[in-house]
Amino acid sequence: KWCTKLVFVLDDKLTLPRALTDELNSHRGNVEFLYLSGIEFVQSSTERNIWSKVHRMWHYIYLHHLHDAEWFLKIDDDSFFSAISFHGFAQYFNPDNASYYIGHTLMHEWERRNIIFNAGACYALSRGVLRRLGAEILSLATFQNDTQRNDDVYYPLPEGVVDESKKRLKWEWRNYCVGNRKYAQEDPTMGICLRSIGINPINTLDRAYRQRFHIFRPNDMATIKWEDSWFWRYKDKR
């Protein structure tokens, strides 16, 4: 009822069984499959280039589906999403306002890299945000092919050290909004790009200071120990 269209985004090196695609297409005819080409690595647990996949996905949605919906969500295939609950939350917001970048906000890179972003498992963009993201960033040739920042940069090894694994990454090099850097982190880079045009995550806590979006399984949320870790450090303690 609340979802206009489902777009499954796949590396063109992967294929889905015909029976599965037929079953998905039988649901109201609102399922689309987007196969992206030119991604250097198949998405796997060891070799990932997720940002390359995601920014191309958003550019496609901007070009072909901007006027088909009010809200656009990036949802991992192992995430649970309640369209009814989201509708109840988003009904008070103007979808054409370019301020609504909604999700589970992570702040553990705030002090080191001055980055605040929403976790990539599930987040939402208003139509206004997607319009600005597509026009002001994703469509630019300088974003799609930044020849100066397409690789990570490291500090030189200390004198006498030869082990390449000891190299220290220049984190500030990863604070640029670019589209062609290998292994760019997906969700932080999304936050960097949106912040570059003045868009930051909004507060999605409920009135009891509880999270509306979660990055762990429900059982894990009940059992994870509260400690001074990357996850808990900036969470509201109420």
mmCIF file of C-alpha atoms in Angstrom:
data_model
loop_
_atom_site.group_PDB
_atom_site.id
_atom_site.type_symbol
_atom_site.label_atom_id
_atom_site.label_comp_id
_atom_site.label_asym_id
_atom_site.label_seq_id
_atom_site.Cartn_x
_atom_site.Cartn_y
_atom_site.Cartn_z
ATOM 1 C CA LYS A 1 0.000 0.000 0.000
ATOM 2 C CA TRP A 2 2.729 2.480 0.932
ATOM 3 C CA CYS A 3 5.488 1.406 -1.510
ATOM 4 C CA THR A 4 5.175 2.659 -5.089
ATOM 5 C CA LYS A 5 8.053 0.630 -6.461
ATOM 6 C CA LEU A 6 10.787 -1.772 -5.363
ATOM 7 C CA VAL A 7 14.063 -1.538 -7.257
ATOM 8 C CA PHE A 8 16.533 -4.380 -6.712
ATOM 9 C CA VAL A 9 20.045 -3.138 -7.462
ATOM 10 C CA LEU A 10 22.495 -5.805 -8.606
ATOM 11 C CA ASP A 11 25.982 -6.061 -9.995
ATOM 12 C CA ASP A 12 25.626 -7.192 -13.604
ATOM 13 C CA LYS A 13 27.970 -10.088 -12.811
ATOM 14 C CA LEU A 14 25.205 -11.575 -10.672
ATOM 15 C CA THR A 15 21.936 -13.133 -11.771
ATOM 16 C CA LEU A 16 18.770 -14.041 -9.937
ATOM 17 C CA PRO A 17 16.883 -17.285 -10.572
ATOM 18 C CA ARG A 18 14.095 -16.793 -13.116
ATOM 19 C CA ALA A 19 11.533 -18.246 -10.710
ATOM 20 C CA LEU A 20 12.398 -15.578 -8.139
ATOM 21 C CA THR A 21 12.196 -12.698 -10.599
ATOM 22 C CA ASP A 22 8.851 -13.985 -11.893
ATOM 23 C CA GLU A 23 7.486 -14.208 -8.361
ATOM 24 C CA LEU A 24 8.653 -10.705 -7.482
ATOM 25 C CA ASN A 25 7.204 -9.261 -10.690
ATOM 26 C CA SER A 26 3.845 -10.840 -9.909
ATOM 27 C CA HIS A 27 3.346 -8.457 -6.971
ATOM 28 C CA ARG A 28 1.410 -5.529 -8.431
ATOM 29 C CA GLY A 29 3.952 -5.126 -11.220
ATOM 30 C CA ASN A 30 5.914 -2.629 -9.152
ATOM 31 C CA VAL A 31 9.254 -4.450 -9.087
ATOM 32 C CA GLU A 32 12.230 -3.349 -11.166
ATOM 33 C CA PHE A 33 15.704 -4.838 -11.500
ATOM 34 C CA LEU A 34 18.629 -2.487 -12.014
ATOM 35 C CA TYR A 35 21.818 -4.205 -13.154
ATOM 36 C CA LEU A 36 24.864 -1.955 -12.825
ATOM 37 C CA SER A 37 27.869 -2.501 -15.072
ATOM 38 C CA GLY A 38 31.454 -1.401 -14.664
ATOM 39 C CA ILE A 39 31.727 -2.096 -10.939
ATOM 40 C CA GLU A 40 35.272 -3.286 -10.497
ATOM 41 C CA PHE A 41 34.574 -5.961 -7.904
ATOM 42 C CA VAL A 42 31.617 -8.242 -7.289
ATOM 43 C CA GLN A 43 30.131 -7.318 -3.934
ATOM 44 C CA SER A 44 31.363 -9.874 -1.410
ATOM 45 C CA SER A 45 32.606 -10.120 2.141
ATOM 46 C CA THR A 46 36.222 -9.701 1.061
ATOM 47 C CA GLU A 47 36.144 -7.346 -1.925
ATOM 48 C CA ARG A 48 33.622 -4.540 -1.803
ATOM 49 C CA ASN A 49 33.098 -1.310 -3.658
ATOM 50 C CA ILE A 50 29.675 -0.504 -2.286
ATOM 51 C CA TRP A 51 29.872 3.262 -2.727
ATOM 52 C CA SER A 52 30.361 2.790 -6.476
ATOM 53 C CA LYS A 53 27.171 0.725 -6.523
ATOM 54 C CA VAL A 54 25.150 3.058 -4.305
ATOM 55 C CA HIS A 55 25.945 6.397 -5.923
ATOM 56 C CA ARG A 56 25.135 4.940 -9.362
ATOM 57 C CA MET A 57 21.882 3.620 -7.925
ATOM 58 C CA TRP A 58 20.893 7.033 -6.595
ATOM 59 C CA HIS A 59 21.814 8.706 -9.880
ATOM 60 C CA TYR A 60 19.586 6.259 -11.763
ATOM 61 C CA ILE A 61 16.700 6.834 -9.354
ATOM 62 C CA TYR A 62 17.165 10.610 -9.693
ATOM 63 C CA LEU A 63 17.069 10.412 -13.498
ATOM 64 C CA HIS A 64 14.205 7.926 -13.880
ATOM 65 C CA HIS A 65 12.059 7.904 -10.735
ATOM 66 C CA LEU A 66 12.333 11.310 -9.045
ATOM 67 C CA HIS A 67 8.666 12.083 -9.636
ATOM 68 C CA ASP A 68 7.360 8.609 -8.842
ATOM 69 C CA ALA A 69 7.480 8.911 -5.048
ATOM 70 C CA GLU A 70 7.839 11.326 -2.138
ATOM 71 C CA TRP A 71 10.375 9.284 -0.156
ATOM 72 C CA PHE A 72 13.227 7.087 -1.350
ATOM 73 C CA LEU A 73 14.799 4.436 0.866
ATOM 74 C CA LYS A 74 17.994 2.486 0.531
ATOM 75 C CA ILE A 75 17.380 -0.857 2.280
ATOM 76 C CA ASP A 76 19.765 -3.794 2.505
ATOM 77 C CA ASP A 77 18.308 -7.143 1.501
ATOM 78 C CA ASP A 78 18.715 -8.444 5.062
ATOM 79 C CA SER A 79 17.015 -5.445 6.719
ATOM 80 C CA PHE A 80 13.449 -5.325 8.013
ATOM 81 C CA PHE A 81 11.473 -2.236 7.029
ATOM 82 C CA SER A 82 7.944 -1.300 8.081
ATOM 83 C CA ALA A 83 6.383 0.966 5.469
ATOM 84 C CA ILE A 84 3.443 1.612 7.802
ATOM 85 C CA SER A 85 5.674 2.794 10.639
ATOM 86 C CA PHE A 86 7.714 4.974 8.298
ATOM 87 C CA HIS A 87 4.569 6.533 6.867
ATOM 88 C CA GLY A 88 3.423 7.363 10.394
ATOM 89 C CA PHE A 89 6.735 9.101 11.070
ATOM 90 C CA ALA A 90 7.182 10.894 7.728
ATOM 91 C CA GLN A 91 3.598 12.126 7.304
ATOM 92 C CA TYR A 92 4.464 15.317 9.171
ATOM 93 C CA PHE A 93 7.335 16.248 6.847
ATOM 94 C CA ASN A 94 7.188 17.992 3.488
ATOM 95 C CA PRO A 95 8.856 15.538 1.060
ATOM 96 C CA ASP A 96 9.960 18.382 -1.209
ATOM 97 C CA ASN A 97 11.943 19.966 1.604
ATOM 98 C CA ALA A 98 15.651 19.356 0.976
ATOM 99 C CA SER A 99 16.430 18.711 4.654
ATOM 100 C CA TYR A 100 15.242 15.193 5.331
ATOM 101 C CA TYR A 101 18.068 12.654 5.433
ATOM 102 C CA ILE A 102 16.556 10.091 7.802
ATOM 103 C CA GLY A 103 17.982 7.008 9.491
ATOM 104 C CA HIS A 104 20.135 5.702 12.350
ATOM 105 C CA THR A 105 22.683 8.462 12.840
ATOM 106 C CA LEU A 106 26.244 7.423 13.646
ATOM 107 C CA MET A 107 28.652 9.916 15.206
ATOM 108 C CA HIS A 108 31.734 7.825 15.988
ATOM 109 C CA GLU A 109 33.697 9.524 13.191
ATOM 110 C CA TRP A 110 32.703 12.992 14.331
ATOM 111 C CA GLU A 111 35.766 13.867 16.396
ATOM 112 C CA ARG A 112 38.347 12.301 14.106
ATOM 113 C CA ARG A 113 36.907 13.140 10.696
ATOM 114 C CA ASN A 114 34.087 15.631 11.375
ATOM 115 C CA ILE A 115 31.614 13.270 9.716
ATOM 116 C CA ILE A 116 28.048 12.511 10.795
ATOM 117 C CA PHE A 117 26.097 10.025 8.689
ATOM 118 C CA ASN A 118 23.233 7.562 8.664
ATOM 119 C CA ALA A 119 23.927 3.828 8.720
ATOM 120 C CA GLY A 120 23.661 2.256 5.290
ATOM 121 C CA ALA A 121 21.438 -0.661 6.313
ATOM 122 C CA CYS A 122 18.338 1.524 5.928
ATOM 123 C CA TYR A 123 17.970 5.258 5.422
ATOM 124 C CA ALA A 124 15.557 7.581 3.642
ATOM 125 C CA LEU A 125 15.889 10.629 1.441
ATOM 126 C CA SER A 126 13.087 13.062 0.822
ATOM 127 C CA ARG A 127 12.348 13.917 -2.797
ATOM 128 C CA GLY A 128 13.832 17.354 -2.147
ATOM 129 C CA VAL A 129 17.108 15.851 -0.918
ATOM 130 C CA LEU A 130 17.343 13.460 -3.871
ATOM 131 C CA ARG A 131 16.671 16.325 -6.269
ATOM 132 C CA ARG A 132 19.589 18.335 -4.879
ATOM 133 C CA LEU A 133 21.869 15.301 -4.563
ATOM 134 C CA GLY A 134 21.280 14.341 -8.195
ATOM 135 C CA ALA A 135 21.584 17.823 -9.668
ATOM 136 C CA GLU A 136 24.374 19.267 -7.528
ATOM 137 C CA ILE A 137 26.606 16.209 -7.041
ATOM 138 C CA LEU A 138 25.828 12.964 -8.859
ATOM 139 C CA SER A 139 25.462 14.547 -12.311
ATOM 140 C CA LEU A 140 28.770 16.407 -12.144
ATOM 141 C CA ALA A 141 31.691 15.139 -14.211
ATOM 142 C CA THR A 142 34.043 16.162 -11.388
ATOM 143 C CA PHE A 143 32.205 13.804 -9.038
ATOM 144 C CA GLN A 144 32.133 10.889 -11.443
ATOM 145 C CA ASN A 145 35.828 11.104 -12.361
ATOM 146 C CA ASP A 146 37.997 12.894 -9.818
ATOM 147 C CA THR A 147 41.501 12.037 -11.010
ATOM 148 C CA GLN A 148 43.169 13.619 -7.966
ATOM 149 C CA ARG A 149 41.377 11.600 -5.292
ATOM 150 C CA ASN A 150 40.583 8.229 -6.833
ATOM 151 C CA ASP A 151 42.901 6.286 -4.486
ATOM 152 C CA ASP A 152 43.566 6.286 -0.773
ATOM 153 C CA VAL A 153 46.666 8.155 0.377
ATOM 154 C CA TYR A 154 48.920 7.038 3.230
ATOM 155 C CA TYR A 155 51.594 8.655 5.339
ATOM 156 C CA PRO A 156 55.162 7.462 4.589
ATOM 157 C CA LEU A 157 56.366 4.545 6.675
ATOM 158 C CA PRO A 158 58.572 5.472 9.636
ATOM 159 C CA GLU A 159 62.279 5.138 9.049
ATOM 160 C CA GLY A 160 63.414 1.522 9.254
ATOM 161 C CA VAL A 161 59.874 0.074 8.863
ATOM 162 C CA VAL A 162 59.311 -1.990 5.719
ATOM 163 C CA ASP A 163 56.008 -3.724 6.532
ATOM 164 C CA GLU A 164 53.455 -2.145 4.165
ATOM 165 C CA SER A 165 50.594 -3.193 6.464
ATOM 166 C CA LYS A 166 51.863 -0.636 8.996
ATOM 167 C CA LYS A 167 51.087 2.293 6.723
ATOM 168 C CA ARG A 168 48.760 4.848 8.299
ATOM 169 C CA LEU A 169 45.896 6.117 6.181
ATOM 170 C CA LYS A 170 45.414 9.837 5.752
ATOM 171 C CA TRP A 171 41.811 9.911 6.905
ATOM 172 C CA GLU A 172 41.261 13.431 5.633
ATOM 173 C CA TRP A 173 41.713 12.016 2.131
ATOM 174 C CA ARG A 174 38.531 10.048 2.638
ATOM 175 C CA ASN A 175 36.598 13.176 3.549
ATOM 176 C CA TYR A 176 35.976 14.145 -0.067
ATOM 177 C CA CYS A 177 32.759 13.568 -1.988
ATOM 178 C CA VAL A 178 33.990 11.619 -5.010
ATOM 179 C CA GLY A 179 32.535 8.838 -7.087
ATOM 180 C CA ASN A 180 35.496 6.884 -8.388
ATOM 181 C CA ARG A 181 37.694 6.119 -5.377
ATOM 182 C CA LYS A 182 38.280 2.419 -4.801
ATOM 183 C CA TYR A 183 36.811 1.004 -1.611
ATOM 184 C CA ALA A 184 35.274 4.301 -0.507
ATOM 185 C CA GLN A 185 33.114 3.642 2.546
ATOM 186 C CA GLU A 186 29.507 3.799 1.451
ATOM 187 C CA ASP A 187 27.526 5.354 4.294
ATOM 188 C CA PRO A 188 30.201 7.836 5.509
ATOM 189 C CA THR A 189 30.742 9.028 1.922
ATOM 190 C CA MET A 190 26.990 9.548 1.524
ATOM 191 C CA GLY A 191 27.064 11.716 4.643
ATOM 192 C CA ILE A 192 30.088 13.626 3.322
ATOM 193 C CA CYS A 193 28.382 14.315 -0.010
ATOM 194 C CA LEU A 194 25.128 15.493 1.552
ATOM 195 C CA ARG A 195 26.906 17.656 4.081
ATOM 196 C CA SER A 196 28.831 19.330 1.258
ATOM 197 C CA ILE A 197 25.506 20.778 0.087
ATOM 198 C CA GLY A 198 24.289 21.612 3.589
ATOM 199 C CA ILE A 199 22.253 18.491 4.380
ATOM 200 C CA ASN A 200 22.796 16.618 7.656
ATOM 201 C CA PRO A 201 20.921 13.730 9.318
ATOM 202 C CA ILE A 202 17.859 14.772 11.303
ATOM 203 C CA ASN A 203 16.993 13.565 14.793
ATOM 204 C CA THR A 204 14.842 10.430 14.558
ATOM 205 C CA LEU A 205 14.569 9.561 18.262
ATOM 206 C CA ASP A 206 11.052 9.127 19.605
ATOM 207 C CA ARG A 207 9.672 11.010 22.641
ATOM 208 C CA ALA A 208 11.258 8.455 24.985
ATOM 209 C CA TYR A 209 14.685 8.913 23.292
ATOM 210 C CA ARG A 210 14.498 5.508 21.627
ATOM 211 C CA GLN A 211 15.901 4.720 18.209
ATOM 212 C CA ARG A 212 13.408 4.403 15.360
ATOM 213 C CA PHE A 213 16.078 2.918 13.090
ATOM 214 C CA HIS A 214 18.414 0.141 14.213
ATOM 215 C CA ILE A 215 21.579 -1.312 12.740
ATOM 216 C CA PHE A 216 21.495 -4.569 14.710
ATOM 217 C CA ARG A 217 18.978 -7.373 15.063
ATOM 218 C CA PRO A 218 16.255 -6.869 17.714
ATOM 219 C CA ASN A 219 17.700 -9.560 19.974
ATOM 220 C CA ASP A 220 21.143 -7.965 19.741
ATOM 221 C CA MET A 221 19.769 -4.582 20.728
ATOM 222 C CA ALA A 222 18.482 -6.107 23.954
ATOM 223 C CA THR A 223 21.730 -7.883 24.824
ATOM 224 C CA ILE A 224 24.543 -5.600 23.638
ATOM 225 C CA LYS A 225 26.377 -4.252 26.667
ATOM 226 C CA TRP A 226 26.342 -0.503 27.162
ATOM 227 C CA GLU A 227 30.007 0.518 27.055
ATOM 228 C CA ASP A 228 32.354 3.170 25.767
ATOM 229 C CA SER A 229 32.438 1.859 22.222
ATOM 230 C CA TRP A 230 31.984 3.355 18.757
ATOM 231 C CA PHE A 231 28.280 2.461 18.868
ATOM 232 C CA TRP A 232 27.334 3.721 22.333
ATOM 233 C CA ARG A 233 29.684 6.677 22.837
ATOM 234 C CA TYR A 234 27.358 9.351 21.466
ATOM 235 C CA LYS A 235 23.998 7.737 22.198
ATOM 236 C CA ASP A 236 21.540 9.562 24.446
ATOM 237 C CA LYS A 237 21.843 7.950 27.883
ATOM 238 C CA ARG A 238 18.282 8.635 28.903
#
